[in-house]
Amino acid sequence: MAALSEETREALIKAAFEARELAYNRYSNFRVGAALLTSEGTIFKGANIENASYGGTICAERTAIVKSASEGKRSFAGLAIVSDVISPISPCGLCRQVIREFCTQDMPIFLVPADYPQADAAKGGVKETSIGELLPDSFGPEQLELPRMPIARL
Amino acid sequence: MAALSEETREALIKAAFEARELAYNRYSNFRVGAALLTSEGTIFKGANIENASYGGTICAERTAIVKSASEGKRSFAGLAIVSDVISPISPCGLCRQVIREFCTQDMPIFLVPADYPQADAAKGGVKETSIGELLPDSFGPEQLELPRMPIARL
Amino acid sequence: MAALSEETREALIKAAFEARELAYNRYSNFRVGAALLTSEGTIFKGANIENASYGGTICAERTAIVKSASEGKRSFAGLAIVSDVISPISPCGLCRQVIREFCTQDMPIFLVPADYPQADAAKGGVKETSIGELLPDSFGPEQLELPRMPIARL
Amino acid sequence: MAALSEETREALIKAAFEARELAYNRYSNFRVGAALLTSEGTIFKGANIENASYGGTICAERTAIVKSASEGKRSFAGLAIVSDVISPISPCGLCRQVIREFCTQDMPIFLVPADYPQADAAKGGVKETSIGELLPDSFGPEQLELPRMPIARL
Ligand SMILES: [Zn+2]
Ligand SMILES: [Zn+2]
Ligand SMILES: [Zn+2]
Ligand SMILES: [Zn+2]
């Protein structure tokens, strides 16, 4: 996967900050913004949309993915994530699974600290990772197709 | 809540059909499209976005809601839902809960048959309902604020 | 569906209170207990098990259902639900959907106030309902089998 | 974390096979069984419990966790997982997140092939891993407590 240009990376991080502004974080009081770059160069922005029944909550990353996927855009080039926390925050397992469905193993994922750019840190404090790193040995569509044992009752 | 004009209702139903085209229904082979009308007159389209881990699936209705809510649009005037089934299909409980978080009890929800308009049925076969009807006696933000008993260990 | 005896109903309500004690409610500070009666007369107890990623939360009712279903018990005769709130609290949409998968439309569901039995209320303040009432016009396995339109691209 | 004895490991793997028998896999036709060992030596068994609304599905691993956690057992010593596939299958991201909430980073997780024990493979073909490996750089309760930036509107 080709590395993103410095400008594209900056635009993606900026979009994640913008996305965060629109979090519906009524229950956690924790805002997260995500910006997803399609292979065609469009950015989809997501924020966490919470629910009174906590299990109904959809995170920023999944919001960005379904926004894009439901517009027919399912090939991606990068993802940036930012919260209110002064450290790069990593996606939860639910989001990793949904990212896994659509993104390549090595697509760059930028975990951005809330005080980006950090003056004294490399890359402004951004941690660059990938779904290959975040969800190793993952369960995906291929696993459903693997050879199976015939089912016999115990 | 003011009734939608005939034109708006038609536009919303048409958008639900368009939305359905972009379902990612790799596992169920079941397409659903949803179109959500904001109070300002914008339509957000959602489709089901499934996952190899079935629990990671996000339905059309929830996709439409988080798309809109993450753009800061959280006041709604109507929702139309269509699948491939020749009957009006109703939203699942998960979606009803997420609709409940943002929509008024009486906002019109249009359940549209796949062969809409049905020549011999009233309103083309569309069933009009609301979240008040679909999720009666619901659990929402208010319930989390109700008076509680002090907690004592058994 | 045969009505439960007074004794069985009381035992089920008591079990819901016991179940509530074991809630893992670290994020909401809201405890819920559920007690599910199988057709064979066994009671399975569930509590809300929350998660730092709120979407990973599993409510008391769903906990009780999967506990029982994973033991091969999938035929039920009643469900009681209690929280810390001094009012009968109704299950969320997610739980209604999961209850729908396994329970009959008219199986009794008892919504129990935290200060049960309320001296001045009929039935001690318990509200009796059913999934037929709580999830009307529901989406279930049958809907996936309904006749479909052939798929044609727009 | 102390390694499990050979006998305990075998008992846990056997329990995962037993658990798999009770999968409610109506939609995926994919069975998974999980067996979770508490620190006290009790084994909780889980199977996948699916739903007509796919998003309502709860996997085997999460079923085992909520079963145990709702009985007040939240300290664990090992987890075994088996499906019908002739390869060790890894938990999905949703389950990894729920495992993360309760299990230590290095608790042994045994991914068991359906044809266990494989005659020609080390350890019968079982892959041993941990949540530290499966969900690196995870999001958990601690992240919600990290120092935050004051919120200012853009
Ligand atoms: Zn997430
Ligand atoms: Zn739904
Ligand atoms: Zn619930
Ligand atoms: Zn899983």
XYZ file of C-alpha atoms and ligand atoms in Angstrom:
620
model
C 0.000 0.000 0.000
C 1.366 3.361 -1.034
C 2.172 5.752 1.807
C -0.035 8.811 2.029
C 1.456 12.171 1.196
C 2.112 14.528 4.060
C -0.729 16.715 2.894
C -3.239 13.902 2.697
C -2.234 12.680 6.115
C -2.699 16.163 7.542
C -6.087 16.530 5.864
C -7.193 13.200 7.281
C -6.102 14.127 10.807
C -7.847 17.483 10.517
C -11.028 15.733 9.419
C -10.890 13.447 12.453
C -10.796 16.505 14.726
C -13.766 17.981 12.882
C -15.650 14.708 13.118
C -15.114 14.595 16.873
C -17.088 17.826 17.284
C -20.253 15.987 16.322
C -20.017 13.122 18.770
C -23.254 12.165 20.477
C -21.595 11.200 23.727
C -24.449 11.714 26.146
C -23.569 8.710 28.314
C -19.787 8.375 28.280
C -18.918 12.050 27.983
C -16.101 10.720 25.805
C -15.791 12.130 22.297
C -14.169 10.264 19.433
C -13.757 11.363 15.839
C -12.713 9.217 12.900
C -11.859 10.114 9.325
C -11.725 7.442 6.673
C -10.027 8.010 3.340
C -11.337 6.103 0.353
C -9.071 4.900 -2.414
C -10.650 7.555 -4.599
C -9.596 10.303 -2.230
C -12.874 11.092 -0.485
C -12.969 11.436 3.292
C -15.877 10.072 5.359
C -16.171 11.397 8.892
C -17.590 9.475 11.843
C -18.241 10.200 15.499
C -19.447 8.037 18.358
C -23.243 7.839 18.472
C -24.249 6.495 21.845
C -27.479 4.993 23.130
C -29.355 4.806 26.427
C -28.981 1.062 26.028
C -25.195 1.108 25.990
C -24.981 -1.933 23.711
C -26.674 0.131 21.006
C -23.704 2.486 20.834
C -21.861 2.759 17.526
C -18.303 4.096 17.686
C -16.763 6.737 15.476
C -14.794 4.253 13.401
C -17.798 2.061 12.639
C -19.876 5.112 11.865
C -17.307 6.210 9.295
C -17.143 2.728 7.773
C -20.897 2.228 7.377
C -21.291 5.758 6.044
C -18.820 5.012 3.351
C -19.825 1.422 2.659
C -23.467 2.428 2.299
C -22.394 4.904 -0.357
C -20.738 2.069 -2.237
C -17.217 3.083 -1.226
C -15.483 0.052 0.223
C -11.875 0.456 -0.749
C -9.855 2.515 1.649
C -6.465 4.184 1.911
C -6.254 5.434 5.489
C -8.019 6.082 8.785
C -7.363 8.698 11.478
C -8.810 8.542 14.987
C -8.791 11.146 17.745
C -10.466 11.423 21.152
C -10.260 13.952 23.975
C -7.415 12.039 25.535
C -3.837 13.324 25.412
C -2.542 10.027 24.096
C -3.204 8.142 20.908
C -6.346 6.069 21.575
C -6.739 2.767 19.784
C -9.996 1.438 18.287
C -12.056 -1.042 20.316
C -12.377 -4.657 19.239
C -15.792 -4.126 17.694
C -14.421 -1.461 15.391
C -11.320 -3.487 14.586
C -13.600 -6.290 13.394
C -15.587 -3.933 11.163
C -12.420 -2.276 9.822
C -11.121 -5.792 9.131
C -14.052 -6.528 6.859
C -13.154 -3.753 4.439
C -9.566 -2.627 4.878
C -6.298 -4.195 3.853
C -3.980 -5.539 6.509
C -1.477 -2.739 5.979
C -3.702 0.288 5.414
C -2.300 3.067 7.602
C -4.291 3.866 10.752
C -3.290 7.058 12.514
C -3.946 7.254 16.258
C -3.851 10.955 17.039
C -3.397 12.548 20.480
C -5.900 15.253 21.433
C -3.061 17.763 21.767
C -1.726 17.062 18.297
C 0.792 18.135 17.164
C 2.844 17.398 20.248
C 5.888 19.622 19.952
C 8.347 17.175 21.445
C 7.143 13.968 19.843
C 7.978 12.356 16.526
C 5.212 12.834 13.944
C 3.444 15.158 16.364
C 2.700 12.277 18.689
C 0.730 10.320 16.111
C 1.029 6.561 16.356
C 0.807 4.837 12.999
C -0.494 1.301 12.943
C -2.653 -1.038 10.805
C -5.406 -3.582 11.185
C -2.825 -6.301 10.602
C -1.165 -5.108 13.791
C -4.323 -4.306 15.750
C -6.245 -7.485 14.965
C -3.635 -10.157 14.327
C -4.757 -13.645 13.320
C -8.179 -12.176 12.636
C -11.511 -13.828 12.000
C -12.904 -12.759 8.643
C -14.884 -13.916 5.625
C -12.171 -16.409 4.658
C -12.515 -18.295 7.930
C -16.181 -19.004 7.178
C -15.039 -20.751 3.989
C -12.363 -22.995 5.445
C -12.691 -26.797 5.249
C -14.887 -28.157 8.003
C -15.306 -31.431 9.811
C -18.528 -33.266 9.126
C -20.878 -32.722 12.081
C -21.536 -35.770 14.219
C -23.471 -35.732 17.437
C -21.507 -36.632 20.549
C -45.957 15.989 13.945
C -47.011 17.377 10.594
C -47.838 14.796 7.953
C -45.428 14.618 5.040
C -46.619 15.819 1.666
C -47.313 13.191 -0.944
C -44.234 14.314 -2.849
C -41.930 14.118 0.122
C -43.248 10.681 1.016
C -42.614 9.500 -2.538
C -39.116 10.944 -2.546
C -38.346 9.202 0.717
C -39.598 5.858 -0.560
C -37.606 6.265 -3.749
C -34.488 6.996 -1.705
C -34.992 3.814 0.324
C -35.004 1.796 -2.912
C -31.819 3.530 -4.043
C -30.201 2.909 -0.668
C -30.989 -0.788 -0.903
C -28.802 -1.098 -3.996
C -25.728 -0.519 -1.878
C -26.339 -3.153 0.768
C -23.285 -5.147 1.783
C -25.234 -8.342 2.397
C -22.524 -10.902 1.885
C -23.748 -13.229 4.631
C -27.536 -12.950 4.714
C -28.110 -12.314 1.027
C -30.872 -10.047 2.317
C -30.839 -6.415 1.174
C -32.406 -3.600 3.153
C -32.504 0.086 2.327
C -33.503 2.929 4.619
C -34.049 6.610 3.938
C -34.197 9.062 6.805
C -35.633 12.545 6.385
C -34.250 15.287 8.610
C -36.429 18.109 9.882
C -34.500 20.363 7.517
C -35.518 18.277 4.525
C -32.308 16.378 3.828
C -32.438 12.637 3.186
C -29.781 10.270 4.575
C -29.627 6.830 2.995
C -28.563 3.648 4.768
C -28.098 0.009 3.798
C -27.233 -3.074 5.806
C -23.480 -3.471 6.242
C -22.805 -6.996 7.392
C -19.784 -8.606 9.001
C -18.152 -12.039 9.043
C -18.759 -11.887 12.779
C -22.509 -11.578 12.485
C -22.802 -9.517 15.669
C -20.794 -6.800 13.947
C -23.553 -6.246 11.408
C -25.154 -2.802 11.273
C -28.610 -2.617 9.700
C -29.825 -0.110 7.138
C -31.815 1.909 9.644
C -28.936 2.288 12.081
C -26.590 3.145 9.252
C -28.902 5.964 8.202
C -29.214 7.235 11.770
C -25.482 7.320 12.530
C -24.750 8.884 9.169
C -27.080 11.694 9.959
C -26.293 12.036 13.656
C -22.573 12.198 12.913
C -23.274 15.120 10.588
C -25.016 16.883 13.465
C -28.516 16.222 12.109
C -30.545 14.653 14.905
C -34.050 15.931 14.352
C -36.071 13.811 11.982
C -39.351 13.930 10.071
C -39.720 10.474 8.551
C -38.138 7.123 7.739
C -38.776 4.688 4.887
C -37.576 1.074 4.872
C -37.587 -1.475 2.043
C -36.122 -4.954 1.612
C -36.323 -7.570 -1.134
C -39.408 -9.058 0.456
C -42.853 -8.577 -1.062
C -44.299 -7.434 2.241
C -43.568 -4.437 4.413
C -40.649 -5.465 6.639
C -40.361 -3.973 10.092
C -37.117 -2.828 11.754
C -35.380 -5.167 14.188
C -35.251 -4.387 17.888
C -31.699 -3.063 17.709
C -32.723 -0.465 15.149
C -35.889 0.408 17.037
C -33.729 1.225 20.055
C -31.451 3.478 18.024
C -34.399 5.150 16.278
C -35.909 5.682 19.742
C -32.878 7.674 20.840
C -33.417 10.345 18.211
C -36.949 10.256 16.810
C -40.250 11.393 18.245
C -42.813 8.807 19.211
C -45.071 9.724 16.313
C -42.610 10.359 13.483
C -43.954 8.482 10.464
C -42.129 5.277 9.555
C -43.020 3.824 6.161
C -42.605 0.060 5.704
C -42.474 -0.439 1.962
C -43.043 -3.702 0.074
C -40.418 -4.617 -2.525
C -43.085 -4.566 -5.241
C -44.237 -1.068 -4.352
C -46.600 0.313 -5.473
C -48.890 -2.669 -5.139
C -51.742 -1.988 -7.547
C -54.451 -3.475 -5.401
C -53.385 -2.212 -1.973
C -54.143 1.043 -0.182
C -51.169 3.446 -0.269
C -49.412 1.077 -2.652
C -49.033 -1.488 0.094
C -47.022 0.768 2.376
C -47.609 0.279 6.066
C -47.270 3.472 8.068
C -46.225 3.166 11.677
C -44.107 4.973 14.301
C -41.578 4.202 16.991
C -44.313 4.756 19.559
C -46.077 1.793 18.031
C -42.994 -0.317 17.282
C -41.262 0.097 20.638
C -44.007 0.718 23.184
C -43.086 1.397 26.793
C -39.525 1.932 25.635
C -36.278 2.213 27.543
C -34.584 5.521 26.825
C -32.504 8.305 28.350
C -35.309 9.279 30.720
C -35.316 5.859 32.363
C -31.677 6.288 33.366
C -32.720 9.429 35.282
C -35.647 7.981 37.226
C -35.574 7.865 41.051
C -33.646 4.851 42.325
C -33.603 2.791 45.460
C -30.469 3.110 47.555
C -28.281 0.073 46.929
C -27.958 -2.338 49.836
C -26.191 -5.652 49.611
C -28.422 -8.697 50.157
C -49.685 -20.146 27.419
C -50.598 -21.286 30.907
C -50.398 -18.612 33.585
C -47.665 -19.082 36.182
C -48.692 -20.007 39.698
C -48.356 -17.322 42.343
C -45.436 -19.211 43.853
C -43.552 -19.548 40.599
C -44.079 -15.884 39.846
C -42.715 -14.944 43.251
C -39.712 -17.223 42.832
C -38.953 -15.682 39.467
C -39.162 -12.146 40.833
C -36.954 -13.089 43.759
C -34.403 -14.549 41.342
C -34.344 -11.310 39.353
C -33.452 -9.393 42.516
C -30.683 -11.886 43.261
C -29.395 -11.637 39.704
C -29.207 -7.850 39.972
C -26.647 -8.145 42.755
C -24.100 -9.454 40.285
C -24.370 -6.710 37.692
C -21.079 -5.523 36.241
C -22.229 -1.938 35.854
C -18.922 -0.131 35.974
C -19.865 2.472 33.359
C -23.587 3.141 33.761
C -23.827 2.615 37.509
C -27.207 1.121 36.619
C -27.937 -2.415 37.806
C -30.389 -4.727 36.098
C -31.296 -8.284 36.993
C -33.259 -10.742 34.893
C -34.613 -14.193 35.689
C -35.729 -16.480 32.913
C -37.925 -19.498 33.560
C -37.574 -22.460 31.220
C -40.516 -24.628 30.283
C -38.941 -27.327 32.414
C -39.017 -25.109 35.480
C -35.364 -24.080 35.735
C -34.474 -20.428 36.321
C -31.517 -18.784 34.564
C -30.308 -15.520 36.055
C -28.716 -12.676 34.118
C -27.227 -9.298 34.952
C -25.893 -6.483 32.802
C -22.251 -7.029 31.873
C -20.869 -3.759 30.588
C -17.773 -2.918 28.595
C -15.356 -0.009 28.289
C -16.465 0.061 24.657
C -20.106 0.691 25.445
C -21.287 -1.179 22.343
C -19.818 -4.337 23.836
C -22.293 -4.225 26.732
C -24.661 -7.166 27.114
C -27.835 -6.503 29.122
C -29.289 -8.686 31.868
C -32.031 -10.099 29.663
C -29.675 -11.137 26.876
C -27.273 -12.608 29.400
C -30.057 -14.783 30.788
C -31.127 -15.861 27.306
C -27.668 -16.866 26.071
C -26.924 -18.620 29.337
C -29.969 -20.754 28.907
C -29.774 -21.210 25.144
C -26.136 -22.314 25.394
C -27.243 -24.994 27.844
C -29.726 -26.229 25.256
C -32.751 -24.732 27.027
C -34.664 -22.667 24.481
C -38.275 -23.031 25.511
C -39.383 -20.525 28.089
C -42.311 -19.853 30.397
C -41.603 -16.457 31.914
C -39.145 -13.598 32.444
C -38.794 -11.134 35.324
C -36.733 -7.928 35.123
C -35.762 -5.505 37.888
C -33.417 -2.508 38.057
C -32.606 0.028 40.782
C -35.397 2.265 39.576
C -38.638 2.626 41.530
C -40.733 1.942 38.451
C -41.053 -1.105 36.264
C -38.269 -0.801 33.652
C -38.818 -2.251 30.220
C -36.203 -4.154 28.185
C -34.266 -2.280 25.501
C -34.817 -3.010 21.835
C -31.713 -5.185 21.577
C -33.014 -7.483 24.275
C -36.510 -7.506 22.829
C -35.035 -8.787 19.573
C -33.148 -11.575 21.326
C -36.168 -12.487 23.467
C -38.179 -12.564 20.237
C -35.929 -15.235 18.788
C -36.777 -17.742 21.508
C -39.955 -16.789 23.351
C -43.598 -17.035 22.367
C -45.536 -13.876 21.696
C -47.561 -14.247 24.887
C -45.004 -15.542 27.376
C -45.417 -13.422 30.516
C -42.753 -10.784 31.127
C -42.808 -9.217 34.572
C -41.413 -5.689 34.914
C -40.676 -5.304 38.605
C -40.171 -2.024 40.497
C -37.080 -1.833 42.717
C -39.310 -1.266 45.760
C -41.404 -4.358 45.085
C -43.868 -5.119 46.531
C -45.363 -1.651 46.437
C -47.971 -1.632 49.200
C -50.488 0.528 47.393
C -50.209 -0.917 43.884
C -51.970 -3.837 42.258
C -49.710 -6.915 42.000
C -47.127 -5.112 44.105
C -46.466 -2.670 41.294
C -45.393 -5.327 38.810
C -46.305 -4.638 35.206
C -47.043 -7.785 33.227
C -46.437 -7.689 29.512
C -45.191 -9.923 26.679
C -42.906 -9.771 23.663
C -46.007 -9.574 21.480
C -46.769 -6.285 23.179
C -43.190 -5.035 23.486
C -42.057 -5.812 19.935
C -45.176 -5.694 17.795
C -44.916 -6.504 14.103
C -41.490 -7.937 14.815
C -38.690 -8.984 12.507
C -37.812 -12.627 13.040
C -36.692 -15.806 11.304
C -39.930 -16.013 9.325
C -39.289 -12.669 7.646
C -36.049 -13.969 6.187
C -38.075 -16.723 4.477
C -40.782 -14.563 2.919
C -41.170 -14.406 -0.883
C -38.746 -11.960 -2.449
C -38.579 -9.939 -5.609
C -35.905 -10.984 -8.091
C -32.972 -8.591 -7.800
C -32.440 -6.302 -10.760
C -29.894 -3.544 -10.844
C -31.356 -0.032 -11.155
C 0.249 -16.334 35.118
C 0.828 -19.948 36.016
C 0.624 -22.411 33.147
C -2.282 -24.823 33.237
C -1.587 -28.444 33.935
C -1.900 -30.863 31.054
C -5.038 -32.298 32.617
C -6.713 -28.937 33.088
C -5.871 -27.951 29.540
C -7.368 -31.200 28.248
C -10.501 -30.734 30.347
C -10.912 -27.203 29.026
C -10.544 -28.322 25.411
C -13.014 -31.138 25.972
C -15.498 -28.667 27.454
C -15.184 -26.438 24.384
C -16.137 -29.386 22.169
C -19.133 -30.110 24.404
C -20.156 -26.457 24.362
C -20.081 -26.426 20.553
C -22.836 -29.051 20.470
C -25.293 -26.501 21.784
C -24.662 -23.732 19.273
C -27.761 -21.978 17.988
C -26.326 -21.397 14.532
C -29.511 -21.143 12.509
C -28.202 -18.424 10.186
C -24.482 -19.047 9.737
C -24.528 -22.831 9.986
C -21.210 -22.288 11.765
C -20.820 -23.783 15.232
C -18.428 -22.434 17.823
C -17.848 -23.645 21.357
C -15.926 -21.878 24.093
C -14.885 -23.020 27.550
C -13.752 -20.515 30.120
C -11.833 -21.543 33.220
C -12.235 -19.403 36.326
C -9.396 -18.840 38.747
C -11.299 -21.045 41.155
C -11.267 -23.944 38.712
C -14.837 -23.873 37.439
C -15.506 -24.117 33.694
C -18.216 -22.036 32.009
C -19.287 -23.192 28.557
C -20.541 -20.930 25.776
C -21.819 -21.401 22.249
C -22.802 -18.963 19.526
C -26.411 -17.827 19.912
C -27.478 -16.222 16.661
C -30.372 -13.944 15.791
C -32.546 -13.246 12.754
C -31.197 -9.717 13.039
C -27.590 -10.703 12.592
C -26.324 -7.842 14.770
C -28.118 -9.475 17.704
C -25.822 -12.511 17.526
C -23.699 -13.276 20.575
C -20.637 -15.440 19.981
C -19.528 -18.441 22.022
C -16.757 -16.547 23.772
C -18.990 -13.699 24.888
C -21.651 -16.144 25.990
C -19.125 -17.880 28.226
C -17.914 -14.574 29.650
C -21.347 -13.166 30.519
C -22.428 -16.488 31.950
C -19.513 -16.445 34.309
C -19.497 -12.719 35.053
C -23.204 -12.795 35.885
C -22.457 -15.497 38.437
C -19.921 -13.212 40.028
C -16.924 -15.070 38.594
C -14.697 -12.523 36.861
C -11.199 -13.831 37.391
C -10.083 -16.277 34.763
C -7.276 -18.740 34.113
C -7.849 -19.941 30.551
C -10.110 -20.078 27.518
C -10.482 -22.733 24.812
C -12.275 -22.159 21.505
C -13.260 -24.643 18.812
C -15.387 -24.435 15.669
C -16.177 -26.901 12.877
C -13.159 -25.745 10.928
C -10.043 -27.874 10.619
C -7.808 -25.026 11.698
C -7.556 -23.093 14.918
C -10.139 -20.277 14.644
C -9.465 -17.009 16.384
C -12.073 -14.939 18.272
C -13.691 -11.991 16.492
C -12.963 -8.436 17.532
C -16.181 -8.124 19.524
C -15.226 -11.079 21.678
C -11.649 -9.891 22.029
C -12.984 -6.645 23.470
C -15.195 -8.456 25.975
C -12.383 -10.860 26.916
C -10.174 -7.799 27.384
C -12.517 -6.397 30.005
C -12.032 -9.348 32.330
C -8.929 -11.328 31.453
C -5.270 -10.641 32.027
C -3.059 -9.876 29.071
C -1.273 -13.212 29.322
C -4.103 -15.611 30.222
C -3.723 -18.609 27.906
C -6.235 -18.820 25.050
C -6.288 -22.143 23.228
C -7.451 -22.119 19.604
C -8.390 -25.703 18.872
C -8.787 -27.321 15.440
C -11.991 -29.305 14.871
C -9.932 -32.442 14.219
C -8.028 -32.146 17.475
C -5.737 -33.815 18.286
C -3.986 -33.582 14.953
C -1.583 -36.502 14.879
C 1.180 -34.727 13.060
C 1.047 -31.352 14.750
C 2.682 -30.047 17.890
C 0.244 -29.852 20.812
C -2.352 -31.623 18.675
C -2.648 -28.605 16.435
C -3.713 -26.249 19.212
C -2.518 -22.689 18.864
C -1.880 -20.998 22.183
C -2.235 -17.266 22.350
C -3.448 -14.502 24.717
C -5.501 -11.348 24.650
C -2.283 -9.366 24.849
C -1.382 -10.869 21.492
C -4.874 -10.836 19.973
C -5.818 -7.290 20.949
C -2.579 -5.360 21.205
C -2.648 -1.727 22.294
C -6.220 -2.296 23.437
C -8.919 0.118 24.469
C -10.113 -0.619 27.979
C -11.318 0.937 31.219
C -7.979 2.659 31.795
C -8.259 4.624 28.564
C -11.504 6.219 29.756
C -9.579 7.572 32.765
C -6.620 9.091 30.920
C -5.968 12.844 31.095
C -8.097 14.765 28.631
C -7.920 18.055 26.831
C -10.490 20.626 27.904
C -13.252 20.741 25.303
C -13.421 23.880 23.228
C -15.724 24.349 20.304
C -14.019 24.833 16.957
Zn -15.160 1.034 18.682
Zn -32.028 -3.607 12.472
Zn -31.216 -4.669 26.814
Zn -16.988 -13.259 18.561
